[in-house]
Coordinates of C-alpha atoms in Angstrom, one line a residue:
Chain A
M23 CA 87.5 -34.5 94.4
S24 CA 86.7 -37.8 92.8
F25 CA 85.6 -40.6 95.1
S26 CA 86.4 -44.1 93.7
V27 CA 85.1 -47.5 94.7
S28 CA 85.4 -51.0 93.1
A29 CA 82.0 -52.4 92.2
V30 CA 80.9 -55.8 93.6
A31 CA 79.2 -58.5 91.4
A32 CA 75.5 -57.9 90.9
P33 CA 73.0 -60.7 91.3
Q34 CA 71.2 -61.9 88.2
V35 CA 67.4 -61.6 87.5
L36 CA 66.4 -64.9 86.1
G37 CA 62.7 -64.1 85.4
C38 CA 59.7 -62.0 86.4
E39 CA 56.1 -63.2 87.0
D40 CA 53.0 -60.9 87.1
H41 CA 50.9 -61.8 90.1
S42 CA 48.5 -58.8 89.9
P43 CA 44.9 -59.5 90.7
T44 CA 42.6 -58.9 87.7
T45 CA 40.9 -56.1 89.7
A46 CA 44.1 -54.0 90.0
K47 CA 43.9 -50.8 87.9
W48 CA 46.9 -48.8 89.1
L49 CA 49.4 -51.2 90.6
K50 CA 51.1 -54.4 89.4
L51 CA 52.4 -57.0 91.9
L52 CA 55.4 -58.7 90.4
V53 CA 57.7 -61.5 91.6
L54 CA 61.3 -61.6 90.5
K55 CA 63.4 -64.8 90.6
C56 CA 67.0 -63.8 91.4
K57 CA 70.3 -65.6 91.7
D58 CA 73.1 -64.1 93.8
E59 CA 76.8 -64.2 93.2
S60 CA 77.2 -67.5 95.1
G61 CA 74.5 -69.2 93.1
R62 CA 71.7 -69.0 95.7
E63 CA 68.3 -68.3 94.3
Y64 CA 65.5 -66.3 95.9
N65 CA 62.3 -64.5 95.1
W66 CA 61.6 -60.8 95.4
E67 CA 58.0 -59.3 95.4
Y68 CA 57.5 -55.7 94.4
V69 CA 55.0 -53.3 93.1
E70 CA 55.1 -51.2 89.9
R71 CA 52.7 -48.4 88.8
V72 CA 50.8 -49.2 85.6
T73 CA 51.6 -45.7 84.5
K74 CA 55.4 -46.4 84.6
Y75 CA 56.9 -46.2 81.1
R76 CA 60.5 -44.9 81.8
E77 CA 63.1 -44.9 84.6
T78 CA 61.1 -42.5 86.8
D79 CA 57.5 -42.3 88.0
G80 CA 57.1 -38.7 89.0
V81 CA 58.6 -35.4 90.1
A82 CA 58.5 -33.5 93.4
V83 CA 59.4 -29.8 93.5
F84 CA 61.3 -27.8 96.1
A85 CA 59.7 -24.4 95.3
R86 CA 61.3 -21.4 97.1
V87 CA 59.0 -18.4 97.4
V88 CA 61.0 -15.2 97.3
A89 CA 59.5 -11.9 98.4
K90 CA 61.1 -8.5 99.1
D91 CA 62.1 -8.0 102.7
Q92 CA 60.8 -11.4 103.8
P93 CA 62.7 -14.6 104.6
D94 CA 62.6 -17.3 101.9
R95 CA 59.8 -19.8 102.3
L96 CA 59.2 -23.3 100.9
L97 CA 55.9 -24.3 99.3
V98 CA 54.6 -27.3 101.2
I99 CA 51.2 -29.0 100.8
A100 CA 49.3 -30.9 103.5
Q101 CA 47.6 -33.5 101.4
W102 CA 45.2 -36.2 102.7
R103 CA 46.6 -39.6 101.8
A104 CA 44.2 -42.5 101.8
P105 CA 46.8 -45.2 102.5
L106 CA 47.6 -43.4 105.8
D107 CA 44.2 -41.9 106.5
T108 CA 45.9 -38.6 107.4
F109 CA 47.3 -35.4 105.9
V110 CA 50.9 -35.6 104.9
L111 CA 53.2 -32.6 104.8
E112 CA 54.9 -33.1 101.4
L113 CA 56.3 -31.4 98.3
P114 CA 54.0 -30.5 95.4
A115 CA 54.5 -33.5 93.1
G116 CA 52.9 -35.5 90.2
I117 CA 53.1 -38.6 88.1
I118 CA 54.8 -38.3 84.7
E119 CA 52.6 -39.7 81.9
K120 CA 53.6 -40.8 78.4
G121 CA 54.5 -37.9 76.2
E122 CA 55.3 -35.5 79.1
T123 CA 58.7 -34.3 80.2
I124 CA 59.9 -34.1 83.8
E125 CA 60.1 -30.3 83.4
Q126 CA 56.6 -29.9 82.1
V127 CA 55.1 -32.0 84.9
A128 CA 57.1 -30.1 87.6
V129 CA 55.8 -26.7 86.5
R130 CA 52.3 -27.9 85.9
E131 CA 51.9 -29.8 89.2
L132 CA 53.3 -26.8 91.1
Q133 CA 50.7 -24.7 89.5
E134 CA 47.8 -27.2 89.9
E135 CA 48.5 -28.2 93.5
T136 CA 49.6 -24.8 94.9
G137 CA 48.3 -22.2 92.5
Y138 CA 51.7 -20.6 92.2
T139 CA 53.7 -20.2 89.0
G140 CA 57.4 -20.9 89.4
V141 CA 60.5 -21.0 87.3
L142 CA 62.2 -24.4 87.3
E143 CA 65.9 -24.1 87.8
S144 CA 67.3 -27.6 88.0
V145 CA 66.2 -31.2 88.1
T146 CA 68.1 -34.1 89.8
P147 CA 68.3 -37.6 88.3
E148 CA 65.6 -40.1 89.3
A149 CA 65.8 -41.5 92.8
P150 CA 64.1 -44.6 94.2
N151 CA 61.3 -44.0 96.8
D152 CA 61.2 -47.3 98.7
Q153 CA 63.4 -49.7 96.8
G154 CA 62.7 -52.9 98.8
L155 CA 59.0 -52.6 98.0
T156 CA 58.8 -50.9 94.6
N157 CA 60.7 -49.6 91.5
S158 CA 58.9 -46.3 92.0
C159 CA 61.3 -43.3 91.5
L160 CA 61.1 -39.6 91.5
N161 CA 63.2 -36.6 90.3
F162 CA 63.5 -33.6 92.5
G163 CA 63.0 -30.2 90.8
F164 CA 64.1 -26.9 92.2
A165 CA 62.0 -23.9 91.4
T166 CA 61.8 -20.2 92.4
V167 CA 58.5 -18.5 92.8
D168 CA 58.4 -14.7 92.7
A169 CA 55.7 -13.7 95.2
A170 CA 55.5 -10.2 93.6
A171 CA 54.7 -11.5 90.0
P172 CA 51.2 -10.7 88.8
E173 CA 50.4 -14.4 88.1
N174 CA 51.1 -15.1 91.8
A175 CA 48.8 -12.3 93.2
N176 CA 45.9 -14.6 94.0
P177 CA 47.1 -18.3 93.9
Q178 CA 44.3 -20.8 93.6
P179 CA 45.1 -24.6 93.7
S180 CA 42.9 -26.7 91.4
P181 CA 42.9 -30.1 93.0
E182 CA 41.5 -33.2 91.1
L183 CA 39.2 -35.8 92.5
G184 CA 41.1 -37.7 95.1
E185 CA 43.2 -34.7 96.1
T186 CA 42.3 -32.9 99.3
L187 CA 45.0 -30.5 100.3
Q188 CA 46.0 -27.1 101.6
V189 CA 49.0 -25.0 100.8
L190 CA 51.5 -23.8 103.4
L191 CA 54.4 -21.4 103.0
L192 CA 56.9 -22.5 105.6
P193 CA 60.0 -20.5 106.5
I194 CA 63.1 -22.4 105.2
K195 CA 65.0 -21.4 108.4
G196 CA 64.0 -23.9 111.1
L197 CA 62.0 -26.0 108.6
A198 CA 62.5 -29.3 110.5
G199 CA 61.2 -27.8 113.7
T200 CA 58.2 -26.3 112.0
L201 CA 57.3 -29.6 110.3
L202 CA 57.6 -31.5 113.6
Q203 CA 55.5 -28.9 115.4
L204 CA 52.8 -29.2 112.7
K205 CA 52.9 -32.9 113.0
A206 CA 52.5 -32.9 116.7
Q207 CA 49.8 -30.3 116.6
H208 CA 47.5 -31.9 114.0
S209 CA 48.6 -35.5 114.0
W210 CA 49.7 -35.1 110.4
A211 CA 52.6 -37.1 108.9
I212 CA 55.8 -35.7 107.3
D213 CA 56.9 -37.1 103.9
S214 CA 60.3 -38.8 104.3
R215 CA 61.9 -36.9 101.4
L216 CA 60.8 -33.5 102.8
L217 CA 61.9 -34.5 106.3
A218 CA 65.3 -35.7 105.0
F219 CA 65.8 -32.4 103.2
A220 CA 64.9 -30.4 106.4
L221 CA 67.3 -32.7 108.5
G222 CA 70.0 -31.9 106.0
L223 CA 69.4 -28.1 106.5
D224 CA 69.6 -28.6 110.3
Y225 CA 72.6 -30.8 110.1
A226 CA 74.5 -28.2 108.1
A227 CA 73.4 -25.5 110.6
S228 CA 74.7 -27.6 113.5
I229 CA 78.1 -28.0 111.8
S230 CA 78.5 -24.3 111.0
S231 CA 77.6 -23.3 114.6
N232 CA 80.2 -25.7 115.9
P233 CA 83.4 -25.0 114.0
A234 CA 85.3 -27.7 115.9
S235 CA 83.4 -30.3 113.8
S236 CA 83.2 -28.2 110.7
N237 CA 84.6 -30.3 108.0
Chain B
M26 CA 58.3 -19.6 116.7
S27 CA 55.0 -21.4 116.4
F28 CA 53.5 -21.8 112.9
S29 CA 49.7 -22.1 112.9
V30 CA 47.3 -23.3 110.2
S31 CA 43.7 -24.2 110.2
A32 CA 43.1 -27.8 109.2
V33 CA 40.8 -28.6 106.2
A34 CA 38.1 -31.4 106.4
A35 CA 39.5 -34.9 105.8
P36 CA 37.9 -37.3 103.4
Q37 CA 36.3 -40.4 105.0
V38 CA 37.4 -44.1 104.5
L39 CA 34.2 -46.1 103.9
G40 CA 35.9 -49.5 103.5
C41 CA 38.9 -51.5 102.6
E42 CA 39.1 -54.7 100.4
D43 CA 42.0 -57.1 100.2
H44 CA 42.8 -57.9 96.6
S45 CA 46.1 -59.7 97.3
P46 CA 46.8 -62.7 95.1
T47 CA 47.1 -65.9 97.1
T48 CA 50.7 -66.2 96.0
A49 CA 51.8 -63.0 97.7
K50 CA 54.0 -63.6 100.8
W51 CA 55.4 -60.2 101.6
L52 CA 53.0 -57.6 100.2
K53 CA 49.3 -57.0 100.4
L54 CA 47.4 -55.2 97.7
L55 CA 44.5 -53.2 99.2
V56 CA 41.7 -51.1 97.8
L57 CA 40.1 -48.3 99.9
K58 CA 36.7 -46.8 99.2
C59 CA 36.9 -43.1 100.1
K60 CA 34.4 -40.2 100.2
D61 CA 35.6 -36.6 100.0
E62 CA 34.2 -33.5 101.7
S63 CA 31.9 -32.8 98.8
G64 CA 30.4 -36.4 98.9
R65 CA 32.3 -37.7 95.8
E66 CA 33.4 -41.4 96.2
Y67 CA 36.6 -42.8 94.7
N68 CA 38.8 -45.9 95.1
W69 CA 42.5 -45.9 96.1
E70 CA 44.8 -48.9 95.6
Y71 CA 47.8 -49.3 97.8
V72 CA 50.3 -51.7 99.1
E73 CA 51.1 -52.8 102.7
R74 CA 53.9 -55.0 104.0
V75 CA 52.6 -58.1 105.7
T76 CA 55.2 -57.4 108.4
K77 CA 53.6 -54.1 109.3
Y78 CA 52.1 -54.1 112.8
R79 CA 52.5 -50.5 113.9
E80 CA 52.6 -47.0 112.4
T81 CA 56.1 -47.5 111.0
D82 CA 57.8 -50.2 108.9
G83 CA 61.5 -49.7 109.3
V84 CA 64.3 -47.4 110.3
A85 CA 67.2 -45.9 108.3
V86 CA 70.3 -44.6 110.0
F87 CA 72.4 -41.5 109.3
A88 CA 75.7 -42.8 110.9
R89 CA 78.4 -40.2 111.2
V90 CA 81.9 -41.7 111.4
V91 CA 84.2 -39.6 113.6
A92 CA 87.9 -40.0 113.4
K93 CA 90.7 -37.9 114.8
D94 CA 92.2 -35.4 112.3
Q95 CA 89.8 -36.6 109.6
P96 CA 86.7 -34.9 108.1
D97 CA 83.4 -36.5 109.3
R98 CA 82.1 -39.2 106.9
L99 CA 78.6 -40.8 106.5
L100 CA 78.1 -44.5 106.3
V101 CA 76.4 -45.3 103.0
I102 CA 75.8 -48.7 101.5
A103 CA 75.5 -49.6 97.8
Q104 CA 72.9 -52.3 97.9
W105 CA 71.7 -54.3 94.9
R106 CA 67.9 -53.9 94.7
A107 CA 66.0 -56.4 92.7
P108 CA 63.0 -54.1 91.7
L109 CA 65.5 -51.8 90.0
D110 CA 68.1 -54.3 89.0
T111 CA 70.9 -52.0 90.1
F112 CA 72.8 -51.0 93.2
V113 CA 71.2 -48.2 95.2
L114 CA 73.3 -45.8 97.3
E115 CA 71.3 -45.7 100.5
L116 CA 71.3 -45.5 104.3
P117 CA 71.8 -48.7 106.4
A118 CA 68.2 -49.6 107.2
G119 CA 66.0 -52.5 108.3
I120 CA 62.4 -53.6 108.9
I121 CA 61.0 -53.5 112.4
E122 CA 59.5 -56.8 113.4
K123 CA 57.0 -57.5 116.2
G124 CA 58.6 -57.3 119.7
E125 CA 61.5 -55.0 118.5
T126 CA 62.0 -51.4 119.2
I127 CA 63.0 -48.8 116.6
E128 CA 66.2 -48.2 118.6
Q129 CA 67.2 -51.9 118.7
V130 CA 66.7 -52.3 114.9
A131 CA 68.7 -49.1 114.2
V132 CA 71.7 -50.3 116.1
R133 CA 71.5 -53.9 114.9
E134 CA 71.0 -53.1 111.2
L135 CA 73.9 -50.6 111.3
Q136 CA 76.0 -53.4 112.7
E137 CA 74.8 -56.1 110.3
E138 CA 74.8 -54.1 107.1
T139 CA 78.1 -52.1 107.7
G140 CA 80.0 -54.0 110.4
Y141 CA 80.3 -50.8 112.4
T142 CA 79.0 -50.3 116.0
G143 CA 77.5 -46.9 116.6
V144 CA 75.8 -45.0 119.4
L145 CA 72.2 -44.0 118.5
E146 CA 71.7 -40.3 119.4
S147 CA 68.2 -39.5 118.2
V148 CA 65.2 -40.9 116.3
T149 CA 62.6 -38.9 114.3
P150 CA 58.9 -39.7 114.2
E151 CA 57.8 -42.1 111.4
A152 CA 57.7 -40.6 107.8
P153 CA 55.9 -42.0 104.8
N154 CA 58.0 -43.3 101.9
D155 CA 55.7 -43.1 98.9
Q156 CA 52.3 -42.2 100.3
G157 CA 50.3 -42.4 97.0
L158 CA 51.4 -46.0 96.6
T159 CA 51.9 -47.5 100.1
N160 CA 51.4 -46.8 103.8
S161 CA 55.1 -47.8 104.2
C162 CA 56.9 -45.5 106.7
L163 CA 60.3 -45.2 108.2
N164 CA 62.0 -43.4 111.1
F165 CA 65.4 -41.8 110.7
G166 CA 68.0 -42.5 113.4
F167 CA 71.1 -40.4 113.9
A168 CA 74.1 -42.3 115.2
T169 CA 77.8 -41.6 115.9
V170 CA 80.5 -44.2 115.1
D171 CA 83.9 -43.8 116.8
A172 CA 86.4 -45.1 114.2
A173 CA 89.0 -45.5 116.9
A174 CA 86.9 -47.8 119.1
P175 CA 88.2 -51.4 119.3
E176 CA 84.9 -52.9 118.1
N177 CA 85.3 -50.8 114.9
A178 CA 88.9 -51.9 114.1
N179 CA 87.9 -54.5 111.5
P180 CA 84.3 -53.9 110.5
Q181 CA 82.7 -56.9 108.7
P182 CA 79.2 -56.7 107.3
S183 CA 77.0 -59.8 107.7
P184 CA 74.5 -59.7 104.8
E185 CA 71.6 -62.1 104.7
L186 CA 70.3 -64.0 101.6
G187 CA 68.9 -61.4 99.2
E188 CA 71.4 -58.7 100.5
T189 CA 74.3 -57.9 98.1
L190 CA 76.0 -54.8 99.2
Q191 CA 79.2 -52.9 99.8
V192 CA 80.0 -50.2 102.4
L193 CA 81.2 -46.7 101.6
L194 CA 82.4 -44.0 103.9
L195 CA 81.5 -40.8 102.1
P196 CA 82.7 -37.3 103.2
I197 CA 79.7 -35.3 104.5
K198 CA 81.1 -32.2 102.9
G199 CA 80.1 -32.3 99.3
L200 CA 77.9 -35.4 99.8
A201 CA 75.4 -34.6 97.0
G202 CA 78.2 -34.2 94.5
T203 CA 79.9 -37.4 95.5
L204 CA 76.6 -39.3 95.2
L205 CA 75.9 -37.9 91.8
Q206 CA 79.5 -38.7 90.7
L207 CA 79.1 -42.4 91.9
K208 CA 75.8 -42.7 90.1
A209 CA 77.2 -41.4 86.9
Q210 CA 80.3 -43.6 87.1
H211 CA 78.6 -46.9 88.0
S212 CA 75.0 -46.4 86.7
W213 CA 73.9 -46.8 90.3
A214 CA 70.8 -45.2 91.7
I215 CA 70.6 -42.8 94.7
D216 CA 67.9 -43.4 97.3
S217 CA 65.5 -40.4 97.4
R218 CA 65.8 -39.9 101.2
L219 CA 69.6 -39.9 101.1
L220 CA 69.6 -37.6 98.1
A221 CA 67.1 -35.2 99.8
F222 CA 69.3 -35.0 102.9
A223 CA 72.4 -34.3 100.7
L224 CA 70.4 -31.6 98.8
G225 CA 69.5 -30.0 102.2
L226 CA 73.2 -29.9 103.1
D227 CA 74.0 -28.2 99.8
Y228 CA 71.1 -25.8 100.0
A229 CA 72.2 -24.7 103.5
A230 CA 75.8 -24.2 102.1
S231 CA 74.5 -22.1 99.2
I232 CA 72.6 -19.9 101.6
S233 CA 75.5 -19.4 103.9
S234 CA 77.9 -18.6 101.0
N235 CA 75.4 -15.9 99.8
P236 CA 74.5 -13.8 102.8
A237 CA 72.1 -11.7 100.6
S238 CA 69.7 -14.6 100.7
S239 CA 70.6 -15.7 104.1
N240 CA 67.4 -15.9 106.0

């Protein structure tokens, strides 16, 4: 089924100024001058990664671990994140640098951050992370990890400086509940993309268990 | 079922410097000095909203529109976002300011951005939006909108300066496909949280249609 809408007129970007302090190495602070469809002008501050060279910044991977006679599990990392001073339950992910493809980064970051080797099956288009504040975007990859493969016999993450993490294999069934339990138990945070995915799983389960609203 | 893990040692935050340019009105650029568990020191740049006064920044609402004899639909807005210079398919959402509760902002932003009045049913804990780049977090609210209620007979959004948007009611069934179709058709973007939720719905559907992997 095709869903059709009529587009509304977009505002216009009149200019962009760089207000980054000279000390900034990784982030740029930019100010856009905009004019809306009724001619009103306004400024919009936002942040851009200095590594950004294309429409996306990074890739995050939903990696399903398949093992004989075991329920499917999702590879999740609990990574310490300086801006929040806590561990965040999140997807293995990485920044795409010049000369790299999304697919390469997805497989490499999965390997580096979790130690597991996976087969990438699909990649979504880029999606903004926090579009009021930044032009940062990511693509989602979907990968399958064969727990019985020889390369996955003894998975060892190889974190870089600034990466403190541990790897968790969480049952996909009941994922939202498990994430919330871990958060409550350890005072960790849950990445909004991972939480939204888990809420989607739950939502679908609630519909299928209640055929009256199943549409 | 309780899922237990042993926590790893967290790095330490030794200090935080404010590197914001004096022209910045909405965003602060901060630099943290960190020390990891093996004693190695490193810096981490990140951005904070000047409006942030608690653990979360805003709330985004999954609002399900229920109408007799019609499939359930999700309220989605296509909002022009200056940092990306395009419309983004996203959830109605807003920033929480001092003195406001998450619940108040959820109901108010739904009303202001879509024109619809909903009943808020639940709110998740706060979840980071892009934790490498910012401490920005949001809570997800779940609301139900009764399409037959008198207050929803003629919904009129009341956007503020800097908000150019249109309201879409998208069937929840097949949501990911509809979002991707709209993106392809209009060169819009899809918010990563909304896309992740839709991917969760799809993932659950693929499991339930293939009982061999249903676990």
